[in-house]
Amino acid sequence: MPTITINLNDLNSLLGKRLSLEEFREVVFPLKCGQIEGVIGSDITLEVSHDRPDLFSAEGIARELKGILGIETGLPRYRLGESGFKVFVDRSIAPIRPFISCAVVRGVRLSEEAIVQAMQLQEKLHLAHGRRRRKVSIGIHDVREIAKEIHYSAKRPEEIRFVPLGEDREMNGREILELTPKGREYGHIIRDFPAYPLLYDADGKVLSMPPIINGVITRVTERTEDVFVDVTGTDGEAVESVAKIVATSLRERGGELEAVEIIGPSGALIAPDLRPLELNLEVGMASRILGIELSAESISEALRRMRYDAAPMGDRVEALAPPYRVDILHPVDLVEDVAIGIGYGNLEPEPPSIPTRGKELPISAFSRKVRDLMIGFGFQEIVSYIMTSRAMLFDKMGLERGEVVEIGNPLTIDYSVLRNWLLPSLLNFLSHNRHVAYPQRVFECGDVVSIDMGEPTRTRATRKLAAVICDFRASYEDAQSVAYSLLKNLGFGQPGARRAEHPSFIKGRAAEILVAGEPLGILGEIHPGVLNNFGLEYPASAFELDVSRMMELKRLK
Amino acid sequence: MKLPRNEGLVLSALGRLGGRSELSQLSKITGLPDAAISRASLELSRKGLLRIIDSTVSVLKPTEEGLSYARDKLPERRLVELALRLGRRAPVGRLAGMLGLGDDMLSIAIGWVRRKGWGRVVKEGGELLLEVEGPPAEGADERLLRELADRGWAILEELDEEGRGAAALLKGRSLLEETQRSRREFELTESGWAAIEEGLEIESAITALTPDLIRSGKWREVELREYDVAATPPEVYPGKKHIFVEFLEEAKRILLEMGFEEYSGPYVETEFWNFDALFQPQDHPSREIHDSYIVKNPSSGWIEFPDLVERVRRVHEDGWITGSRGWRYKWDRAVSERLVLRTQTTAVSVRYLSTHKEPPIKMFCISNVFRPDVLDAKHSMEFVQLDGIIGDWGINLRHLLGFLEEFSRAIGLGEVKFKPSYFPFTEPSVESFARHPKMGWIEFAGAGMFRPEVLAPLGIDFPVIAWGIGLDRLAMIKLGIEDIRELRSTRLDWLRDRPLM
C-alpha cells in the first residue's frame, strides 16, 4: 500500500480545526488512510489504500476528515470557470500517448508544504495509477509566461530543444533521455518511438516532454499564483481520473478551478470533467451486506459524512459521488462507504453459527502419520523452500540437467526453479551443519513440482518424504531399515528393493523401493562425489518416497 | 557416618590396613572389583575422607631362575644342608654329584657359602672338603625370594633396609627383575579416621539393578546406591517435529474444529485463477513482474471452464449482469492463460467456489505463495498463507468480524479491531488487528466480502466472506522469532535446542 507523509499543522489549517496528534490518530483510524506508520515531530506517515488515490495528499485527507468530523458534509461543490486555455492535440501523438486532460487553478497560494504535497501526490499517482508514468503522467506548471494556445504533439527528438527542470542548459530530446536522471529512469517508455510527446505554447515555449520531464520555464514556486495541470497517458479514463484528483486536491488550498478546452482531431471537450457520478443504493442490499437494520435516512447520513450527496427515496437512496471518487464500480462500493460512515468499530462482531463438520484433506492426514513415524525413528523434521536452483537439483546431485519448472523473472539464481525432488534440500541442510553433533538424522515431508503437460497448469505437485542419515558410519541398511519399517507400519507389508543405477548414489548401493512390484521411491548410500559437492565429510544414506502415490494405493485398497 | 556399601567397605578396609593402602590390597580385603574400588575411593576423596596419592614405584618380580630357587632353595643352602646330613664334613665333589650341580654352579654355590659365612672349604689329601657348623638361619635374600614366589611381586620402596639389600643381591644374581610403574595409593585423612572411630554405618547399596537381582529376589538384601540426581546427563536429541509445521498444524486444527473443510490448489497457477477470477484487472500493479513470479517453462496453461472464462471476460470489460461498471478495457484471454507462481491462496478459494456452489460453504487452505523478494531477515520470496471462506444465505460483514475475533482468540491472540482496507476482489474490505499480550496491536488478517464481480461469474448467488492471513509473520510473533529465515532454519542445533512450545 502507498504511504504518504503529511504535516499535522498543515492539515489543521486545511481543516480549520486544531487536532492533537492523539485526536488525529483516533479520527483517521476508521478511514482508508487510517494506518499510521510513523510520526516525526508533526510529520505523520500514513498508509493509504490503493483504491483511494484522492487520499494521497493532505488536501484529500482534510476533505475526507471534514465529512467525518461534521465540519462540512455532502458533496464538495466545484465551480468551474473559464481559463481561456486551449490545448490542440495533434494527430501525430495518437500512436504514442494519445490522451490528455488539463485543468487550471487560479489564485492559489502555494506554501512550501503545499508544493511538497503536490509533488508527493504527483509521485504517488505516477506509481500506483500511472504504472510508473507509462499509463499516466502528470505535469504541474506555473503558466504566467505561457501563451493560452498550447499544442500537444509528437516531435522528433532532434527537433525538441528546451531547458529541462533541474538542468542549466538547453537539451534535445535524445540528450534528455540520456543525460537527465528522469530521462534515464523513464526514457524506456518513449525511446523506441521516432517522435516524443511534447507540450508547448504558441511561442514554442515548452511546458513538458511527457512523461519524462517539465521545462524549467513553468517551474512552480511559492510565488506561483496560477497553476496549470497537464495529465497525459495511454488510457483515456485513467488520464481523466488523475486530472480530477489533482485538480480538486489543489483546489482545497483555495483559488478558482478553471476549465481548459481540449481540441483534438475528432472534436473538442472541456476538461476536467467534474460532474458527480449518480448512483442508486437499495436499503435492503446495504442492510443485508452489513448485517444491520438500516433506513434510507441512516444510509444517506452515513454517505453525506463520506462526502456524497444522498437523498432517501423510499427503499433506496439516490447518491451523487464526488468526482474524485474514481474507485466506484458497483453499489457495493457505496455499501462500504456506508460502513465507513457508520464506523467499522460500531459494527458488532457476530460469530457465524453454521453447523458443519471439519474435513481434512486426505493427504494432510496421511502426511501426519508419515511424519509421526519419522519422529518415532528419531529424525528431526526440517522445512525448506520449494524454490531452488538447477545447481542444487542437478549439478550437485551428480545428475544431467533435466526439465523443471522455471521462473522467468527470478531475483537470484538460487531461487529460480521449483524443486522436483526433496533430497537436495536435505543434503543442503546437512552442509550447513558439518560441525554439529552426529549422528544427524533429518527428514522433510513436503511438496515437489514437476511438469505435466496434461494438466491445465502444465504442472503437478506431489507430496514426498525424504530422509537422510549422516554419521561416522551410515550404511545402505541404515536407511533401508527405516524405509522398510515405515512402509510396514503404514500397512504396505514387506517392501522389496530392485537394484537401481542412480548417479547420486554409490554404484551397487542404490535401489528402487518396491511395494507390490511398484517403485515408490529411491534408496541408497549417497555418492562420495555428491558428498564432496555439498562439502560433507561423513557418509550419508538416504531415501525418498512418493507420499501422494502411497496415499492413493491406500485408498485403492 | 552412613556410607554406601562400597564406600564403607573401602574406608573400613583402609582403616584395618593402617590408613594407607593401594588398590590391590583393598580389592583383596573388600572383595570388590577394582573399578568399584576406584569409583568408591573417588567418591570418598570428594567427601574428604581419603586422599589419593599417585607415585612411581619399582616393582620386583622373580625371574624363572629365582622361582626355581624359591622352590628348591638356593644352591648354597642345599650344599650346606647336605653337608650337615653327611656329618658336617663332606667332599665337595661328592656333594656336587649328589645335588647334580655343574662345575659353574658349584663354584657359585661355594662362593656364596663362603660369603655368607655358612662354612669353610678345606683341602685334605688333594680333596676339597666342605665343613659346616650347623643349619644357618634364613637369610634376608631367601625370605624375599620366598615372598616374591608367594605373592609374585614386591615393591622395592616398601622393603626395609635389609630387604632392599637382599633385593640388590638377588638382582645381582639375576634372580629378580625390577620394573617401574605408577602407583595409586589411598590414605585416610583426619576426617577419614574420625569417621571410622565414630563408627561406619554401611549401606549394602549397589549401583545396577540386574535381572539376576530381580529374578533371585536378592534385591531385597541390597540397597541401590543413591545417585547424584542433580548431575548433568549426557545430551540426547529426540526426533522432533518442526516448530513451524507444528504451528501450521495448530492453525489447521483450529479451523477443522470450527467445521471448515481443507482444500488445496496448484503452486503453478494460471493468471486466470490467481488474478482474473478475482477481478484483478490485467494491468493491475500486482500483476506486474515486480509483484509476481512469471513461469517461463511451462509458460501457459488452459482454463477448464470455457463458460466461466467468458463470464469473467464480460465482468472485467463491462461488469456483465452484475450492475458493475467493470474495468472497461479489452480483456485478453492469452494473458489469463499465462502461468505464474501463485501469489495468493485466494486463488484456491475461487477454485473451490467454481466446483462447490451449494451453501453452506466453509473452506480453508494453508499453503505456500510466492512473491518476488530477496530473502533476508524481513522478506521471503516464499511464505505460507491461510485463506478461508464462509458462504451462505444471510452471511454478512458482522459475521466476518465475528469469525476474525473468534479465530484470533483461538490462535492465542486477544481482542481484535477493524479498519477499512482494499482488495480488488472484496467489498467491503477489512484490515483486522489483534492484540498481542506484549507487542500490542498487530496486523492480523486482510478480509472482506467477495464482490459480485467475483461471485456472479462463478454462479454463486449467496454472499461469501473471505480472509487471508500471512502465517509466517503470525508464527514469528507466536514463536518469538525475529528473522523470517529461521522458520525454515538450516541450523540443526537451533532446531534441536528449540522448545516445541
Coordinates of C-alpha atoms in Angstrom, one line a residue, chain A residues 50-354:
Chain A
H50 CA -4.7 1.7 -3.4
D51 CA -8.3 2.4 -4.3
R52 CA -8.4 5.9 -2.8
P53 CA -5.8 7.9 -4.8
D54 CA -7.8 11.0 -3.7
L55 CA -6.3 10.5 -0.2
F56 CA -2.7 10.6 -1.4
S57 CA -2.3 14.1 -0.1
A58 CA -3.1 16.3 2.9
E59 CA -5.7 18.1 0.9
G60 CA -7.7 14.9 0.2
I61 CA -7.4 13.7 3.8
A62 CA -8.6 17.1 5.1
R63 CA -11.6 16.9 2.7
E64 CA -12.4 13.4 4.0
L65 CA -12.0 14.4 7.6
K66 CA -14.2 17.4 7.3
G67 CA -17.1 15.0 6.5
I68 CA -16.3 12.6 9.3
L69 CA -15.9 15.4 11.8
G70 CA -19.1 17.1 10.6
I71 CA -17.2 20.3 9.6
E72 CA -18.5 20.0 6.1
T73 CA -20.6 17.1 4.8
G74 CA -22.1 16.2 1.5
L75 CA -20.7 16.8 -2.0
P76 CA -17.8 19.3 -2.3
R77 CA -19.0 22.0 -4.7
Y78 CA -16.6 22.8 -7.5
R79 CA -17.4 25.8 -9.7
L80 CA -15.6 25.5 -13.0
G81 CA -14.7 28.9 -14.5
E82 CA -13.2 29.6 -17.9
S83 CA -9.5 29.7 -18.2
G84 CA -9.2 30.6 -21.8
F85 CA -6.5 28.0 -22.3
K86 CA -6.9 25.8 -25.4
V87 CA -4.9 22.7 -26.0
F88 CA -4.6 21.5 -29.5
V89 CA -4.0 17.8 -29.8
D90 CA -2.1 16.8 -32.9
R91 CA -2.8 13.6 -34.8
S92 CA 0.9 12.7 -34.6
I93 CA 0.5 11.9 -30.9
A94 CA -2.1 9.1 -31.4
P95 CA 0.2 6.1 -31.6
I96 CA 2.4 7.3 -28.7
R97 CA 0.5 8.9 -25.9
P98 CA -2.9 9.9 -27.2
F99 CA -4.8 11.2 -24.2
I100 CA -4.5 14.5 -22.4
S101 CA -6.6 16.2 -19.8
C102 CA -5.9 19.6 -18.2
A103 CA -7.1 22.0 -15.5
V104 CA -6.2 25.4 -14.2
V105 CA -6.4 26.6 -10.6
R106 CA -6.2 30.3 -10.4
G107 CA -5.3 32.4 -7.4
V108 CA -4.0 29.5 -5.4
R109 CA -1.3 30.4 -2.8
L110 CA 1.2 27.6 -2.6
S111 CA 3.0 27.4 0.7
E112 CA 6.2 25.3 0.9
E113 CA 4.1 22.4 2.4
A114 CA 1.5 22.8 -0.4
I115 CA 4.3 22.3 -3.0
V116 CA 5.6 19.3 -1.1
Q117 CA 2.1 17.8 -1.0
A118 CA 1.5 18.5 -4.7
M119 CA 4.8 16.7 -5.6
Q120 CA 4.0 13.8 -3.4
L121 CA 0.6 13.4 -4.9
Q122 CA 2.1 13.5 -8.3
E123 CA 4.7 11.0 -7.3
K124 CA 2.2 8.5 -5.7
L125 CA -0.2 8.8 -8.6
H126 CA 2.6 8.1 -11.0
L127 CA 3.5 4.9 -9.0
A128 CA 0.1 3.5 -8.2
H129 CA -2.2 4.6 -11.0
G130 CA 0.2 5.8 -13.6
R131 CA 2.1 2.4 -13.7
R132 CA 5.4 4.3 -13.2
R133 CA 4.3 7.0 -15.7
R134 CA 3.7 4.5 -18.5
K135 CA -0.1 4.7 -18.3
V136 CA -0.5 8.2 -16.8
S137 CA 1.8 11.1 -16.0
I138 CA 1.3 14.5 -14.5
G139 CA 2.8 17.9 -15.0
I140 CA 2.1 20.9 -12.8
H141 CA 3.1 24.3 -14.2
D142 CA 3.3 28.0 -13.4
V143 CA 1.8 29.4 -16.7
R144 CA 2.4 33.2 -16.1
E145 CA 4.8 33.2 -19.1
I146 CA 2.9 30.8 -21.3
A147 CA 0.6 31.7 -24.1
K148 CA -3.1 30.5 -23.9
E149 CA -2.6 28.4 -27.0
I150 CA -0.9 25.2 -26.2
H151 CA 0.0 22.3 -28.5
Y152 CA 0.3 18.6 -27.7
S153 CA 2.0 16.7 -30.4
A154 CA 4.9 14.3 -31.3
K155 CA 8.2 15.8 -32.2
R156 CA 11.4 14.2 -33.5
P157 CA 14.0 14.2 -30.7
E158 CA 16.3 16.5 -32.6
E159 CA 13.6 19.0 -33.1
I160 CA 12.9 19.2 -29.4
R161 CA 15.0 21.9 -27.6
F162 CA 14.4 23.3 -24.1
V163 CA 15.9 23.6 -20.7
P164 CA 14.6 20.7 -18.6
L165 CA 13.7 21.2 -14.9
G166 CA 16.8 20.7 -12.8
E167 CA 19.3 21.4 -15.7
D168 CA 21.1 24.6 -16.6
R169 CA 21.2 24.3 -20.4
E170 CA 19.1 23.6 -23.4
M171 CA 19.0 19.9 -24.5
N172 CA 17.4 18.0 -27.3
G173 CA 15.1 15.1 -26.8
R174 CA 17.7 12.4 -27.0
E175 CA 20.0 14.2 -24.6
I176 CA 17.2 14.5 -22.1
L177 CA 16.7 10.7 -22.2
E178 CA 20.4 10.0 -21.9
L179 CA 21.7 12.7 -19.6
T180 CA 19.0 13.6 -17.1
P181 CA 18.1 11.4 -14.1
K182 CA 14.4 11.3 -15.0
G183 CA 15.3 10.6 -18.7
R184 CA 17.3 7.6 -17.7
E185 CA 14.6 6.4 -15.3
Y186 CA 11.6 6.8 -17.6
G187 CA 13.1 7.1 -21.1
H188 CA 12.2 3.5 -21.9
I189 CA 8.6 4.5 -22.2
I190 CA 9.1 6.6 -25.4
R191 CA 12.7 5.8 -26.5
D192 CA 11.6 3.4 -29.3
F193 CA 9.2 5.9 -30.9
P194 CA 10.6 8.0 -33.8
A195 CA 9.0 11.1 -32.1
Y196 CA 8.5 12.1 -28.5
P197 CA 5.4 13.7 -26.9
L198 CA 5.8 17.5 -26.4
L199 CA 3.6 20.1 -24.8
Y200 CA 4.4 23.7 -25.9
D201 CA 2.8 27.0 -26.4
A202 CA 2.1 29.1 -29.5
D203 CA 5.5 30.8 -29.0
G204 CA 7.3 27.4 -28.8
K205 CA 7.9 27.6 -25.1
V206 CA 8.0 24.0 -23.7
L207 CA 5.8 23.1 -20.8
S208 CA 6.9 19.5 -20.7
M209 CA 8.1 16.4 -22.6
P210 CA 5.6 13.9 -21.2
P211 CA 6.1 11.5 -19.4
I212 CA 9.7 12.4 -18.7
I213 CA 10.2 16.0 -17.5
N214 CA 8.9 19.6 -17.4
G215 CA 10.5 22.6 -18.8
V216 CA 12.3 24.9 -16.3
I217 CA 10.2 27.9 -17.6
T218 CA 7.0 26.7 -15.9
R219 CA 8.6 25.8 -12.6
V220 CA 6.2 26.1 -9.7
T221 CA 7.4 28.2 -6.7
E222 CA 5.9 29.7 -3.6
R223 CA 5.2 32.8 -5.7
T224 CA 3.1 30.8 -8.2
E225 CA -0.5 32.1 -8.3
D226 CA -2.0 30.3 -11.3
V227 CA -1.4 26.6 -11.7
F228 CA -1.8 24.6 -14.9
V229 CA -2.1 20.8 -14.7
D230 CA -1.5 18.5 -17.6
V231 CA -2.2 14.8 -17.4
T232 CA -1.2 12.6 -20.4
G233 CA -1.3 8.9 -20.9
T234 CA -2.3 5.8 -22.8
D235 CA -5.7 5.2 -21.1
G236 CA -8.3 8.0 -21.5
E237 CA -10.3 7.1 -18.5
A238 CA -7.2 6.9 -16.2
V239 CA -6.0 10.2 -17.5
E240 CA -9.3 11.8 -16.8
S241 CA -9.4 10.3 -13.3
V242 CA -6.0 11.5 -12.3
A243 CA -6.8 15.0 -13.7
K244 CA -9.9 15.2 -11.4
I245 CA -7.9 14.1 -8.4
V246 CA -5.0 16.6 -8.9
A247 CA -7.3 19.5 -9.8
T248 CA -9.7 19.0 -6.9
S249 CA -6.8 18.5 -4.4
L250 CA -5.1 21.8 -5.5
R251 CA -8.4 23.5 -5.2
E252 CA -8.5 22.6 -1.5
R253 CA -5.8 25.3 -1.0
G254 CA -8.2 28.0 -2.2
G255 CA -8.4 29.7 -5.6
E256 CA -10.7 29.0 -8.5
L257 CA -10.9 25.9 -10.7
E258 CA -11.0 26.7 -14.4
A259 CA -11.6 24.6 -17.4
V260 CA -9.3 24.0 -20.4
E261 CA -10.6 23.3 -23.8
I262 CA -9.0 20.3 -25.4
I263 CA -9.3 20.3 -29.2
G264 CA -8.5 17.0 -30.9
P265 CA -8.7 15.7 -34.4
S266 CA -12.2 14.3 -33.7
G267 CA -13.7 17.1 -31.7
A268 CA -13.4 19.3 -28.6
L269 CA -14.2 18.8 -25.0
I270 CA -13.9 20.6 -21.7
A271 CA -11.5 19.4 -19.0
P272 CA -11.6 18.5 -16.2
D273 CA -15.0 16.7 -16.1
L274 CA -16.1 17.4 -12.5
R275 CA -19.7 16.1 -12.8
P276 CA -20.6 13.8 -9.9
L277 CA -21.4 10.2 -10.5
E278 CA -25.0 9.3 -10.0
L279 CA -25.8 6.1 -8.1
N280 CA -28.7 4.3 -6.5
L281 CA -28.4 2.1 -3.4
E282 CA -31.1 -0.2 -2.2
V283 CA -31.6 -0.1 1.6
G284 CA -32.2 -3.9 1.7
M285 CA -28.9 -4.6 -0.1
A286 CA -26.9 -2.4 2.3
S287 CA -28.6 -3.9 5.3
R288 CA -28.0 -7.5 4.1
I289 CA -24.3 -6.9 3.4
L290 CA -23.6 -5.1 6.7
G291 CA -25.9 -7.2 8.8
I292 CA -27.6 -4.3 10.5
E293 CA -31.0 -2.7 10.1
L294 CA -30.6 0.4 8.0
S295 CA -33.0 3.0 6.8
A296 CA -32.8 5.2 3.7
E297 CA -32.2 8.1 6.1
S298 CA -29.4 6.4 8.1
I299 CA -27.7 5.4 4.8
S300 CA -28.0 8.9 3.5
E301 CA -26.5 10.4 6.6
A302 CA -23.5 8.0 6.5
L303 CA -22.9 8.8 2.9
R304 CA -23.0 12.5 3.5
R305 CA -20.3 12.1 6.1
M306 CA -18.4 10.4 3.3
R307 CA -18.9 13.5 1.1
Y308 CA -21.7 12.1 -1.1
D309 CA -24.9 14.0 -1.7
A310 CA -27.6 11.5 -0.7
A311 CA -31.3 11.6 -0.6
P312 CA -33.7 8.9 0.8
M313 CA -36.1 7.7 -1.9
G314 CA -38.4 5.1 -0.3
D315 CA -36.5 1.9 -0.1
R316 CA -33.5 3.3 -1.8
V317 CA -31.0 6.2 -1.7
E318 CA -30.1 8.4 -4.6
A319 CA -26.5 9.3 -4.3
L320 CA -24.0 11.6 -6.0
A321 CA -20.4 10.6 -5.6
P322 CA -17.7 13.3 -5.6
P323 CA -15.8 13.5 -9.0
Y324 CA -12.5 12.5 -7.4
R325 CA -14.0 9.2 -6.3
V326 CA -12.7 7.2 -9.2
D327 CA -12.9 3.9 -7.4
I328 CA -16.6 3.3 -7.5
L329 CA -17.7 0.5 -9.8
H330 CA -20.7 -1.0 -8.2
P331 CA -23.3 -0.2 -5.4
V332 CA -21.3 -2.5 -3.1
D333 CA -18.7 0.3 -3.1
L334 CA -21.3 2.6 -1.7
V335 CA -22.1 0.0 0.9
E336 CA -18.5 0.0 2.1
D337 CA -18.7 3.8 2.4
V338 CA -21.9 3.5 4.4
A339 CA -20.0 1.1 6.7
I340 CA -17.1 3.5 7.0
G341 CA -19.5 6.4 7.6
I342 CA -21.1 4.4 10.4
G343 CA -17.6 3.3 11.5
Y344 CA -16.4 -0.3 11.4
G345 CA -15.9 0.0 15.2
N346 CA -19.6 0.4 15.6
L347 CA -20.4 -2.9 13.8
E348 CA -20.9 -5.6 16.5
P349 CA -19.0 -8.7 15.5
E350 CA -21.2 -11.8 15.4
P351 CA -19.5 -15.2 15.1
P352 CA -21.2 -17.1 12.3
S353 CA -23.0 -20.2 13.5
I354 CA -23.2 -22.6 10.6

